Coordinates of N, CA and C in Angstrom, one line a residue:
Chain A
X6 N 0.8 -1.2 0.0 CA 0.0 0.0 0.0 C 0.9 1.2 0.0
X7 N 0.4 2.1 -0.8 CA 1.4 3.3 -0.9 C 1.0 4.3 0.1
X8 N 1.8 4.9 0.8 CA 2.1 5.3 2.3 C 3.5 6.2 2.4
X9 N 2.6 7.0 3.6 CA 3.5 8.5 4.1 C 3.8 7.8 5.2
X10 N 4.7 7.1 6.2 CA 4.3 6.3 7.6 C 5.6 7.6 8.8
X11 N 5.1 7.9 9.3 CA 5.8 8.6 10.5 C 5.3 8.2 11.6
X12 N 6.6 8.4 12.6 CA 6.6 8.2 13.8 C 7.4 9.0 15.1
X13 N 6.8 9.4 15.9 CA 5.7 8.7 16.5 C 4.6 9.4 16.4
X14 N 3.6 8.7 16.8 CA 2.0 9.4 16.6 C 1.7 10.6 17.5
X15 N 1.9 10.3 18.2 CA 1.9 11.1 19.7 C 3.2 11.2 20.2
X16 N 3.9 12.7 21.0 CA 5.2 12.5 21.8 C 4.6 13.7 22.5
X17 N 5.0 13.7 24.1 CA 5.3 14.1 25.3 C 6.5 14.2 25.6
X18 N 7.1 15.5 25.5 CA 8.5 15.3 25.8 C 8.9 16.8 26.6
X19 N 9.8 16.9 27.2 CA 10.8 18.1 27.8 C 11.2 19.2 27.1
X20 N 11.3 20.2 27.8 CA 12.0 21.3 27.1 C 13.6 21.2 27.1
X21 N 14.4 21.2 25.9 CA 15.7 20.7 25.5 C 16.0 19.4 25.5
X22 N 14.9 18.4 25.4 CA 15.7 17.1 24.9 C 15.3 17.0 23.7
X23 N 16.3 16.3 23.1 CA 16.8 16.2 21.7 C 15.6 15.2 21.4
X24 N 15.3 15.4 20.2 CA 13.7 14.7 19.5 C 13.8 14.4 18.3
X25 N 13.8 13.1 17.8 CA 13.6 13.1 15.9 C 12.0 12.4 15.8
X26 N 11.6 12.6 14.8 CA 10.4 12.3 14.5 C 10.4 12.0 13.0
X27 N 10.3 10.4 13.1 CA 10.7 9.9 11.9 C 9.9 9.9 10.4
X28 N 10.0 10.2 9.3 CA 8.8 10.1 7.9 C 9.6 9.1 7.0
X29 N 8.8 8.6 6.5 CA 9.2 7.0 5.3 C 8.3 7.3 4.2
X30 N 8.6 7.0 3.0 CA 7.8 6.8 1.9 C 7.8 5.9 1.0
X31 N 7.1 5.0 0.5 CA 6.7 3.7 -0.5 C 6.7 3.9 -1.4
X32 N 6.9 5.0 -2.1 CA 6.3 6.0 -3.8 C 7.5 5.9 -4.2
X33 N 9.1 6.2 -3.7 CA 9.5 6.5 -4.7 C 9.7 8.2 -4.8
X34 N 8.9 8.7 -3.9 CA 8.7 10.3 -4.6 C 10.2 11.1 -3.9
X35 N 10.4 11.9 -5.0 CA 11.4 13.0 -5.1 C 11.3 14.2 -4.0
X36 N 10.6 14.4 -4.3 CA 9.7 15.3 -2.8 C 9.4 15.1 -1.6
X37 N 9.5 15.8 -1.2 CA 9.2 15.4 0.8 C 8.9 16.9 1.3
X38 N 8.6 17.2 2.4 CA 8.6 18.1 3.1 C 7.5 18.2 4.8
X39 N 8.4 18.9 5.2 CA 7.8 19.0 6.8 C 6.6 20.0 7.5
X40 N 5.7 20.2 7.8 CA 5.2 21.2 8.2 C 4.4 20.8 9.7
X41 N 4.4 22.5 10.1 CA 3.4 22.0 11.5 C 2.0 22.3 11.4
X42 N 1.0 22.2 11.8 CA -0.5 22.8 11.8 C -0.4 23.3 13.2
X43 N -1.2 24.4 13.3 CA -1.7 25.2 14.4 C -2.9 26.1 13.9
X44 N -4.0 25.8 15.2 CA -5.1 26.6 15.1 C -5.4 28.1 14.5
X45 N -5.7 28.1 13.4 CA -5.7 29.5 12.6 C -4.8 30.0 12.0
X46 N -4.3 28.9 12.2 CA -2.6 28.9 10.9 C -2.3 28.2 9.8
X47 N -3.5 27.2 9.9 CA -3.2 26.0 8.9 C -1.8 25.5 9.1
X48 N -1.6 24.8 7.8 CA -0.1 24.1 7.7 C 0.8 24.8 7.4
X49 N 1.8 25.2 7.9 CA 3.0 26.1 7.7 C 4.5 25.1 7.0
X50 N 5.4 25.4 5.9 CA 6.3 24.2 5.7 C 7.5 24.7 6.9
X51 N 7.8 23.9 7.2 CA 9.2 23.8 8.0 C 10.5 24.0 7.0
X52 N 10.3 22.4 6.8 CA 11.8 22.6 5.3 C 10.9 21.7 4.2
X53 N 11.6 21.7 3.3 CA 11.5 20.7 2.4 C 12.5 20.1 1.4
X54 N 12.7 18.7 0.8 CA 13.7 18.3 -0.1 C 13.2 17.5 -1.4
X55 N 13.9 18.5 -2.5 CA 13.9 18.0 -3.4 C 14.2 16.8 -4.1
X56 N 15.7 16.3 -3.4 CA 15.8 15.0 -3.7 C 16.7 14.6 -2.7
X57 N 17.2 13.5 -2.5 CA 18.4 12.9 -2.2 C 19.8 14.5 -1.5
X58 N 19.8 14.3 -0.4 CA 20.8 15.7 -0.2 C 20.6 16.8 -0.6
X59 N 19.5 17.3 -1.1 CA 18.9 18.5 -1.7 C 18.1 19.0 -0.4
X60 N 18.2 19.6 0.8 CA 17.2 20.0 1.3 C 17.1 21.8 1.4
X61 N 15.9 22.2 2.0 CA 15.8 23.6 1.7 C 14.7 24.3 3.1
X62 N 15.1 25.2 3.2 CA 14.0 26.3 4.2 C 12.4 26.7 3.8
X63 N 11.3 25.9 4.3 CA 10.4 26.5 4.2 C 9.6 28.0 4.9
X64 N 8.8 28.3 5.4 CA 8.4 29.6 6.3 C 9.1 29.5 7.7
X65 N 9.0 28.3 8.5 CA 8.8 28.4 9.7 C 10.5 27.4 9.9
X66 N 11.2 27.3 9.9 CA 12.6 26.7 9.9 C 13.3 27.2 11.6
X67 N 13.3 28.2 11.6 CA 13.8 27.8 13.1 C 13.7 26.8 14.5
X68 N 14.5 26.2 14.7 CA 14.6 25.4 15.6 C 14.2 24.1 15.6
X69 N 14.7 23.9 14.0 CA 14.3 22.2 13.7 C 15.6 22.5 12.5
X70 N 16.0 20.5 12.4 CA 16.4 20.5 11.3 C 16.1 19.0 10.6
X71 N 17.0 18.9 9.4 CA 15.8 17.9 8.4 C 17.1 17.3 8.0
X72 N 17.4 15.9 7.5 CA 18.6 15.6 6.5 C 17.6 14.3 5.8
X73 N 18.5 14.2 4.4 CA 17.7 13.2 3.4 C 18.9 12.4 3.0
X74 N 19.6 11.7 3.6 CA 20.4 10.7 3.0 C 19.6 10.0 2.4
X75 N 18.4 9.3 2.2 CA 18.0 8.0 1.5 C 16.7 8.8 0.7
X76 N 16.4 8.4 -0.4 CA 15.1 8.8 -1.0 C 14.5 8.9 0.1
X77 N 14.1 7.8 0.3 CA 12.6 7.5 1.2 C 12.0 8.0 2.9
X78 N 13.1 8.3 3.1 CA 13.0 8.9 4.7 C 13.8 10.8 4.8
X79 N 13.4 11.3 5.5 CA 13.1 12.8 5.5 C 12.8 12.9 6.9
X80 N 13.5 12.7 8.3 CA 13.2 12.6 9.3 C 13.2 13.9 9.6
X81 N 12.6 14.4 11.0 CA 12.9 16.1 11.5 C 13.4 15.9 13.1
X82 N 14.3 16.8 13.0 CA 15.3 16.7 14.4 C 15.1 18.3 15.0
X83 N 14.6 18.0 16.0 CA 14.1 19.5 17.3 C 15.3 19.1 18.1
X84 N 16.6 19.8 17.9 CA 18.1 19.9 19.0 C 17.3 19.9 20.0
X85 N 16.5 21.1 20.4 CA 16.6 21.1 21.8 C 15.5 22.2 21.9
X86 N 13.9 20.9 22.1 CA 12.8 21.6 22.0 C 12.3 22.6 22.9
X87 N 11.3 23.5 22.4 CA 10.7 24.6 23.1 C 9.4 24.7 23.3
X88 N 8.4 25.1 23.9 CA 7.0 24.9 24.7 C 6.5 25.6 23.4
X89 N 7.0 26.3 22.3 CA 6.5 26.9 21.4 C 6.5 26.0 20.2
X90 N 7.1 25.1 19.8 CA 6.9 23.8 19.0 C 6.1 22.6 19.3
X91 N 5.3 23.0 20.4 CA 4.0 22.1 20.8 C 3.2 22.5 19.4
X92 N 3.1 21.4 18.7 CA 2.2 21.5 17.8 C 1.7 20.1 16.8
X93 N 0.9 20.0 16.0 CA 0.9 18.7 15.3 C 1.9 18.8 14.2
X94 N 2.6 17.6 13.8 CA 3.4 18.3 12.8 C 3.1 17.0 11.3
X95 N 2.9 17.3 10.1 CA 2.4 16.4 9.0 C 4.1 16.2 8.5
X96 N 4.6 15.1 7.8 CA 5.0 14.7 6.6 C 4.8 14.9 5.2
X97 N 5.3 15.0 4.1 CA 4.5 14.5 3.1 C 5.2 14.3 2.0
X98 N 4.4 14.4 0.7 CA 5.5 13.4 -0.5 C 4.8 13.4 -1.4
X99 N 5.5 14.0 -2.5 CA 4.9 14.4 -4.3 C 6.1 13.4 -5.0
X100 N 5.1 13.1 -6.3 CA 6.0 12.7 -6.9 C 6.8 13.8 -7.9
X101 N 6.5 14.3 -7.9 CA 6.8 16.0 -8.6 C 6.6 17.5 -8.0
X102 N 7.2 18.7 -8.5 CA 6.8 19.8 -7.9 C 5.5 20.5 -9.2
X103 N 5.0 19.3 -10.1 CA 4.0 19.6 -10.9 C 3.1 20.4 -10.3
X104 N 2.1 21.7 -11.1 CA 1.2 22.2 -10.5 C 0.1 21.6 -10.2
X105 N -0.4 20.3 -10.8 CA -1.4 19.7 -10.0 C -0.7 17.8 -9.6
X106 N 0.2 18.4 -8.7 CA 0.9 17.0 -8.1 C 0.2 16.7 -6.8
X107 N -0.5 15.7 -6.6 CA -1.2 15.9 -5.1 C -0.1 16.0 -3.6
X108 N -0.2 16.1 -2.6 CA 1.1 15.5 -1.8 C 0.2 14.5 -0.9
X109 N 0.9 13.4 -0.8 CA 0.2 12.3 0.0 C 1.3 12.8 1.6
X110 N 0.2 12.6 2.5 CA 0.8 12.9 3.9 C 0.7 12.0 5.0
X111 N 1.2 12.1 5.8 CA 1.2 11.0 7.1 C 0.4 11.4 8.0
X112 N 0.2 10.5 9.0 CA -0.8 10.9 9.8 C -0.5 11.4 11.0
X113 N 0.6 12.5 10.9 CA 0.3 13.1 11.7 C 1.5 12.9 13.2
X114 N 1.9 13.6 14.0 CA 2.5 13.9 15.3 C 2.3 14.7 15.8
X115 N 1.3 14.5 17.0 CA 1.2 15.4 17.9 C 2.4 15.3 18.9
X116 N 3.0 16.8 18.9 CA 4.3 16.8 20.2 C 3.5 18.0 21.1
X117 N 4.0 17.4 22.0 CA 3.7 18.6 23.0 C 5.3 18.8 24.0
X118 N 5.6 19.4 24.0 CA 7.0 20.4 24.6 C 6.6 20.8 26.3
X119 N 7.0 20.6 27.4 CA 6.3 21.1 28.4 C 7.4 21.4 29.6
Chain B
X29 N 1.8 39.7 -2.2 CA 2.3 38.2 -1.1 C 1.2 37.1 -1.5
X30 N 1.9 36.2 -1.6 CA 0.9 34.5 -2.0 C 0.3 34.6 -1.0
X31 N -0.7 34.3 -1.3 CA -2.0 34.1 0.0 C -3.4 32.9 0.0
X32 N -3.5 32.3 1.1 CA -5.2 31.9 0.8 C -6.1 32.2 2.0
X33 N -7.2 32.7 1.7 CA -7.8 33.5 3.0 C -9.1 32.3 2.8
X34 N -9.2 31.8 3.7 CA -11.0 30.6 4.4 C -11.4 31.9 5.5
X35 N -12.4 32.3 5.4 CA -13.4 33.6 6.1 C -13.9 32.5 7.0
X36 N -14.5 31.3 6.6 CA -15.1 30.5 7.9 C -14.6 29.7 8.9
X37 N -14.5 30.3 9.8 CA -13.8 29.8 11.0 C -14.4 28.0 11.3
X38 N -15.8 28.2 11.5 CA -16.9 27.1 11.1 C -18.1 27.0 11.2
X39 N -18.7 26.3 10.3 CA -20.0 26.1 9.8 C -20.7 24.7 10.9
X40 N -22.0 25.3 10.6 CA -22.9 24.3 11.1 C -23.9 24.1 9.7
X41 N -24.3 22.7 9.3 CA -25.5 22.4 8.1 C -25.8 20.9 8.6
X42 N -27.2 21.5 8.6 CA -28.2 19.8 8.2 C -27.7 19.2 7.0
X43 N -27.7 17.4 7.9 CA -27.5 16.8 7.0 C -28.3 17.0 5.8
X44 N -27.6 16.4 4.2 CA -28.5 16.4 3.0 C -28.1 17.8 2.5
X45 N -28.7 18.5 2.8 CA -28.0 20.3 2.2 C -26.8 20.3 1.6
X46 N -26.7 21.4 0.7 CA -25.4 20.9 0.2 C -24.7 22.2 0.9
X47 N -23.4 22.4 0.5 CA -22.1 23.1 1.4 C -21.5 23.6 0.9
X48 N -21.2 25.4 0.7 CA -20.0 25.7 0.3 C -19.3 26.3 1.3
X49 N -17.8 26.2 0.9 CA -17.0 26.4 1.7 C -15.9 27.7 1.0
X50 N -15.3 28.4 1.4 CA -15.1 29.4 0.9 C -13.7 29.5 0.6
X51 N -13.0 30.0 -0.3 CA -12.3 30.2 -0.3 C -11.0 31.3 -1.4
X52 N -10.5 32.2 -1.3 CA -9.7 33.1 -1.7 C -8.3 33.1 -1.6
X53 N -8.2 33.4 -2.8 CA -6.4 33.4 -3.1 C -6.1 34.8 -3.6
X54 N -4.6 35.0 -3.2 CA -3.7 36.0 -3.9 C -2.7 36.0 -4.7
X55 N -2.2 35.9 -5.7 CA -1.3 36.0 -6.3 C -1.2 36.5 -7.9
X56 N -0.1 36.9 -7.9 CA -0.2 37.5 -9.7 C 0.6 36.5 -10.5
X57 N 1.1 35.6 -10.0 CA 1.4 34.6 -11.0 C 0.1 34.2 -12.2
X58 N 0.7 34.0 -13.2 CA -0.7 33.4 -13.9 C -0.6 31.7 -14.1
X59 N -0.1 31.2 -13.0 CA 0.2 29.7 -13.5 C 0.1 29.0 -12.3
X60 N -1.3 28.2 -11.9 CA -1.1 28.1 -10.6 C -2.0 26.9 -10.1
X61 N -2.1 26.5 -9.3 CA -3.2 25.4 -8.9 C -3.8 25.2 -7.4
X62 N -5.2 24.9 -7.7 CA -5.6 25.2 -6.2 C -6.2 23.6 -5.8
X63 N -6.1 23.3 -4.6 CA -6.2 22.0 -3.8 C -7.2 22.5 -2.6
X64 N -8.2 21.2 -2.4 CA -9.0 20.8 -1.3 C -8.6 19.9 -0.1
X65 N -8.3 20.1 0.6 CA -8.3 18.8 1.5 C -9.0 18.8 2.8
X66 N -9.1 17.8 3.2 CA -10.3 17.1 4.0 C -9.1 16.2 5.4
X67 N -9.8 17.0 6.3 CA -9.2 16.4 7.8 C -9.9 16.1 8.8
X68 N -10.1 14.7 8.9 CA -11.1 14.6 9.8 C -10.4 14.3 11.2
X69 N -11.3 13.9 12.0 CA -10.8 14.1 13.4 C -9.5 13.6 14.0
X70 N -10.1 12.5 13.2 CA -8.8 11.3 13.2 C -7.5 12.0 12.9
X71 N -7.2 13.3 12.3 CA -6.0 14.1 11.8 C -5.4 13.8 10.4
X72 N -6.1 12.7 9.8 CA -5.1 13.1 8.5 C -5.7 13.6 7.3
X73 N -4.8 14.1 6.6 CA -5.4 15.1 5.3 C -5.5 13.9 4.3
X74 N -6.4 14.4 3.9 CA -7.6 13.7 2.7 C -7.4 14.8 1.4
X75 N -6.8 14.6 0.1 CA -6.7 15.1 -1.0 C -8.2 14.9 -1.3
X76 N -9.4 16.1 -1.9 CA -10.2 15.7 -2.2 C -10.5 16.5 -3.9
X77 N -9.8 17.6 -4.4 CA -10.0 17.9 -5.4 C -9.4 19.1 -5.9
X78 N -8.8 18.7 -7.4 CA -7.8 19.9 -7.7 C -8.0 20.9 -9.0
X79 N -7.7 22.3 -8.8 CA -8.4 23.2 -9.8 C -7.3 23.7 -10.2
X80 N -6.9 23.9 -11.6 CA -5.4 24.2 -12.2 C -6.1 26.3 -13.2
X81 N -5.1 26.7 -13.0 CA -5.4 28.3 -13.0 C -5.9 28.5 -14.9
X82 N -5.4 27.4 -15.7 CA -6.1 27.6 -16.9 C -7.4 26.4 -17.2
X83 N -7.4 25.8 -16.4 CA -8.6 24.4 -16.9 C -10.1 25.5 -17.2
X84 N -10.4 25.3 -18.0 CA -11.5 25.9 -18.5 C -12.7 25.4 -17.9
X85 N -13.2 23.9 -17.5 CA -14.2 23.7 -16.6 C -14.1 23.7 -15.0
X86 N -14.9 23.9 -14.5 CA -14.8 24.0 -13.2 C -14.2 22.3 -12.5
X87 N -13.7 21.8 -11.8 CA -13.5 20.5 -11.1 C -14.7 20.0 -10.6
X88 N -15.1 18.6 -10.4 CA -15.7 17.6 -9.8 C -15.3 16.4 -9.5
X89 N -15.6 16.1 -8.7 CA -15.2 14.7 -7.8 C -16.4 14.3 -7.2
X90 N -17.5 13.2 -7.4 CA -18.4 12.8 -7.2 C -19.2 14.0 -6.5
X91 N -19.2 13.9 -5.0 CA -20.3 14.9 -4.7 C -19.4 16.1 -4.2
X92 N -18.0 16.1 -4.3 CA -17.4 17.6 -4.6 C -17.5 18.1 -5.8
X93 N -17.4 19.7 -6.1 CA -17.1 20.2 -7.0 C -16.5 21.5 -6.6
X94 N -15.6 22.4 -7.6 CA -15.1 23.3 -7.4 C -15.5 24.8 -8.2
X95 N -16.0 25.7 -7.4 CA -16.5 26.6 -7.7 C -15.3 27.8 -8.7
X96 N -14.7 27.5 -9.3 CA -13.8 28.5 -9.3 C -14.1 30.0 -10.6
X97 N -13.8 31.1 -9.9 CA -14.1 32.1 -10.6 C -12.9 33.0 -10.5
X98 N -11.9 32.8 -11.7 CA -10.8 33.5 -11.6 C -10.6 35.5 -11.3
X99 N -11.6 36.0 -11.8 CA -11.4 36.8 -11.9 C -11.8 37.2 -10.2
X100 N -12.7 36.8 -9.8 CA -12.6 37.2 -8.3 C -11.8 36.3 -7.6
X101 N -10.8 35.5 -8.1 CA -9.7 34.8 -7.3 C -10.1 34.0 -6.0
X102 N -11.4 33.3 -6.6 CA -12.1 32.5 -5.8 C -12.0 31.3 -5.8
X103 N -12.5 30.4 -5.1 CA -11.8 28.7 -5.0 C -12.8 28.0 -4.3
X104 N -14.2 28.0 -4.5 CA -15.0 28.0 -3.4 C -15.4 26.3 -3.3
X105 N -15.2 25.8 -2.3 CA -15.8 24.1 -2.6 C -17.2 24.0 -2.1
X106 N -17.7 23.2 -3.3 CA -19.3 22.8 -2.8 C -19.6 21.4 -2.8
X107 N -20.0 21.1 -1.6 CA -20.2 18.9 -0.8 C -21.7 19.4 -1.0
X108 N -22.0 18.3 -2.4 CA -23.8 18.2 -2.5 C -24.3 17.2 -1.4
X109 N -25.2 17.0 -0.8 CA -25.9 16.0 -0.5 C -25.1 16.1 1.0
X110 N -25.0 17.0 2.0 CA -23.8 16.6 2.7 C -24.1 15.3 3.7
X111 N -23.0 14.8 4.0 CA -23.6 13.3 4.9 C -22.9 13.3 6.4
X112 N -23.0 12.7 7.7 CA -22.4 13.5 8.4 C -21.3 13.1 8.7
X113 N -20.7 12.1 7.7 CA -19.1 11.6 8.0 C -18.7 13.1 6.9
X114 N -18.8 13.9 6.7 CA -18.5 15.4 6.0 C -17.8 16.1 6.9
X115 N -18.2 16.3 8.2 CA -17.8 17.4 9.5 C -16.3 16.6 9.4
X116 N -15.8 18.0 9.4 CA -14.0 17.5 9.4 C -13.7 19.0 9.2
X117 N -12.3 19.4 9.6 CA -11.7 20.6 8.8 C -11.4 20.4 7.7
X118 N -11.6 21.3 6.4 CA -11.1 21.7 5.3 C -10.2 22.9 4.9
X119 N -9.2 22.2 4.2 CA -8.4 23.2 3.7 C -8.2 23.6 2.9
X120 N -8.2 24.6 1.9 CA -7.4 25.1 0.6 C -6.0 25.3 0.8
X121 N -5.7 24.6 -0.4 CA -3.8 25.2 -0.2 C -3.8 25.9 -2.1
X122 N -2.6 26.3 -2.3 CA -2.5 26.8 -3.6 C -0.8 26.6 -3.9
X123 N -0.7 25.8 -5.0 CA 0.6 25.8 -5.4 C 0.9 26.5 -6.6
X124 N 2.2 27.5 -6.5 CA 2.5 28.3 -7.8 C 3.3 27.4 -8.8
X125 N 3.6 28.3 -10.0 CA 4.5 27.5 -10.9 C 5.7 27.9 -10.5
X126 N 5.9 29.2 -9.6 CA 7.1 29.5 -9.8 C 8.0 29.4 -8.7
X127 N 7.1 28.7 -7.4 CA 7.2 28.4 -6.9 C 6.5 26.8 -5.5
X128 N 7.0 25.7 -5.5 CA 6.6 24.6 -5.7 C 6.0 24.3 -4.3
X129 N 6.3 25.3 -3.6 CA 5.9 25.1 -1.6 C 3.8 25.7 -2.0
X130 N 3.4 24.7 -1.5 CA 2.1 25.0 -1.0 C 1.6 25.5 0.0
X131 N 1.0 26.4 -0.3 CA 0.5 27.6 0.4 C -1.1 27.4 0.8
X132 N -1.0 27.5 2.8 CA -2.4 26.9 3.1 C -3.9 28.1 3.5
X133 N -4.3 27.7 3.8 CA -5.9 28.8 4.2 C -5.7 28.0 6.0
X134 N -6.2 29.2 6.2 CA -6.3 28.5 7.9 C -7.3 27.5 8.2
X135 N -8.6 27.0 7.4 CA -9.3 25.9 7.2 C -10.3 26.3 7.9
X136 N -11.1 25.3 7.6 CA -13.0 25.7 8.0 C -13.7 24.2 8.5
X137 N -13.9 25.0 9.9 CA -14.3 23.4 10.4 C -15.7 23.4 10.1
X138 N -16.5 21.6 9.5 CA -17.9 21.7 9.2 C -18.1 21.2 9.7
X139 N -19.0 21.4 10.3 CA -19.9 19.6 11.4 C -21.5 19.7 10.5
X140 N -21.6 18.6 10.2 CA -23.3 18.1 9.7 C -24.3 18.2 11.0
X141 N -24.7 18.7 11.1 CA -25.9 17.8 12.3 C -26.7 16.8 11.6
X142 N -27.2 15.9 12.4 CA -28.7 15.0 11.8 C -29.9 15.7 11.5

């Protein structure tokens, strides 16, 4: 089944411990990128990567980072989280930067920072 | 500045009625494409239908369809028949040609009543 799969679903974690939060993809797709959702904000991108060691700055980039060694994984690393990156945060994955490319997304990590 | 503005924070509609949902974009690119998605509680985004800045008929997807009226830079989605697995947040996002990051609307929560 073709799948955005990240992990973990849910995290509860401290302020300044180190956090990755993992995304995988089945497609194949060249594209990936990170974003968080908040209430009256919709989805904001974090980073995103083009391909393989290609990665780039979306809106919201501070205090996260991103690396793409392998096609298929596109993980996000919070050094050293803050009560202000409590938020849900999506994965996701195009096979293209086409104008009507859909992006298939994962389901999702709620972190909360406390 | 690229923009997508949802005016409805959220709606309430009897089941069966049908639904529009609103939605407005900014930009002066002339090459562009606008996306629906569908988040139900459960959290994950649902691709539900896509409108490209020159397609000459409006989009449909069974009982979605896409209202689009370029000249008022509108993107409005309409759920005929609504049923009440419908109630979920919706999003507009819009992707440029000239640029590949999609761009979200803060979303519009629906609940159906019975």
């Amino acid at each position: 089944e073709a799948q955005v799969t990240q992990n973990p679903r849910y995290l509860i974690t401290v302020t300044g411990k180190k956090l990755t939060v993992t995304c995988s993809q089945n497609m194949n797709h060249e594209y990936m990128s990170w974003y968080r959702q908040d209430p009256g904000l919709g989805l904001r991108q974090i980073y995103y990567s083009m391909n393989v060691e290609v990665t780039d700055k979306g809106d919201v980039p501070e205090g996260y980072k991103v690396s793409r060694k392998e096609k298929r994984n596109f993980p996000l690393i919070l050094e050293s989280p803050s009560p202000n990156q409590t938020s849900l945060y999506f994965c996701a994955s195009s096979s293209s930067t086409g104008l009507n490319t859909e992006a298939f997304f994962g389901q999702g990590t709620r972190l909360t920072v406390v | 500045a690229q923009k997508i503005t949802q005016t409805q924070p959220g709606m309430f509609v009897q089941e069966k009625e049908a639904v529009t949902l609103d939605c407005t974009y900014d930009t002066s690119d002339p090459s562009y494409g606008l996306f629906w998605y569908k988040q139900p509680s459960s959290g994950e985004m649902i691709f539900l239908i896509y409108q490209g800045s020159y397609d000459q008929q409006n989009a449909t997807e069974g009982r979605y369809s896409l209202n689009f009226q370029k000249a008022r830079k509108s993107a409005n989605l309409v759920i005929s028949a609504s049923q009440l697995g419908d109630s979920a947040m919706y999003f507009c996002a819009m992707r440029l040609d000239s640029n590949y990051q999609l761009i979200w609307g803060a979303g519009t929560k629906l609940i159906i009543k019975p």
